[in-house]
Amino acid sequence: VSNQDPAAVSNSQLSGGYACGGPTPLAGGSKAGIGGQFTASAGNITSGTMDLNIGGAPQSLTSISGDYSVSDTANGRGTMTLASLATPLNVSFYIVSGQKLFFLSSDAQSVNSPLAGTMRQQTGTPFSVSSLSGPAVIAGEGLGTTAGTSEVQLGLLKPDGAGNFSFSFDKNDGGNVPTTPTTLSGTY
């Protein structure tokens, strides 16, 4: 639940670069995931890229464009169409603020896989390795190690701004809960 800023409920308040993403469970136990970025201005979407993973089939889309409209200013609801995809993706969204929206795909499942997530305005561009610096709390979920189970994780990611990170997290893998956090490290 997020408090809505009524002053942000208009086309003109959605302006600039946005990042979007989110996981969605699919029928049969698999998942879909979306991540991407685009520029919004005066009802148009330009300069976008997107990565999708629908049930384990990854797709990289390098040129995203479309349009959007805030059609219900009383409730902050709008619609968006990403028309440049092989099959256009229709989205409904609710504005929280000029910096944050929640979205879900509004196509029939036979047309596009269901997707849902968050759009957040980007600041501090252009980005570099040093853009990832400082601790961040991360939560995630997915399929468990054993068929038919789920896994959830919650932890602290610490990127150092120089391409290295550590990640310490608790998890519940189908009811198997380790007594100490799992710790990983790597590069980005």
mmCIF file of C-alpha atoms in Angstrom, residues 3 6 15-16 33 35 41 67 94 97 105 113 126 137 157 179:
data_model
loop_
_atom_site.group_PDB
_atom_site.id
_atom_site.type_symbol
_atom_site.label_atom_id
_atom_site.label_comp_id
_atom_site.label_asym_id
_atom_site.label_seq_id
_atom_site.Cartn_x
_atom_site.Cartn_y
_atom_site.Cartn_z
ATOM 1 C CA ASN A 3 -0.108 6.834 -0.351
ATOM 2 C CA PRO A 6 -3.338 13.584 -5.995
ATOM 3 C CA SER A 15 7.752 12.895 -17.585
ATOM 4 C CA GLY A 16 11.335 11.711 -17.852
ATOM 5 C CA GLY A 33 9.606 -11.416 -15.350
ATOM 6 C CA GLY A 35 12.630 -5.322 -16.607
ATOM 7 C CA SER A 41 6.773 12.774 -22.355
ATOM 8 C CA ASP A 67 1.754 5.944 -25.793
ATOM 9 C CA TYR A 94 -2.172 3.556 -11.116
ATOM 10 C CA SER A 97 3.402 9.898 -7.507
ATOM 11 C CA SER A 105 -0.849 -6.027 -18.351
ATOM 12 C CA SER A 113 1.449 -13.382 -20.618
ATOM 13 C CA PRO A 126 23.976 8.403 -17.066
ATOM 14 C CA VAL A 137 17.360 -4.455 1.301
ATOM 15 C CA LEU A 157 22.900 -6.433 -0.846
ATOM 16 C CA THR A 179 19.544 -21.325 10.949
#
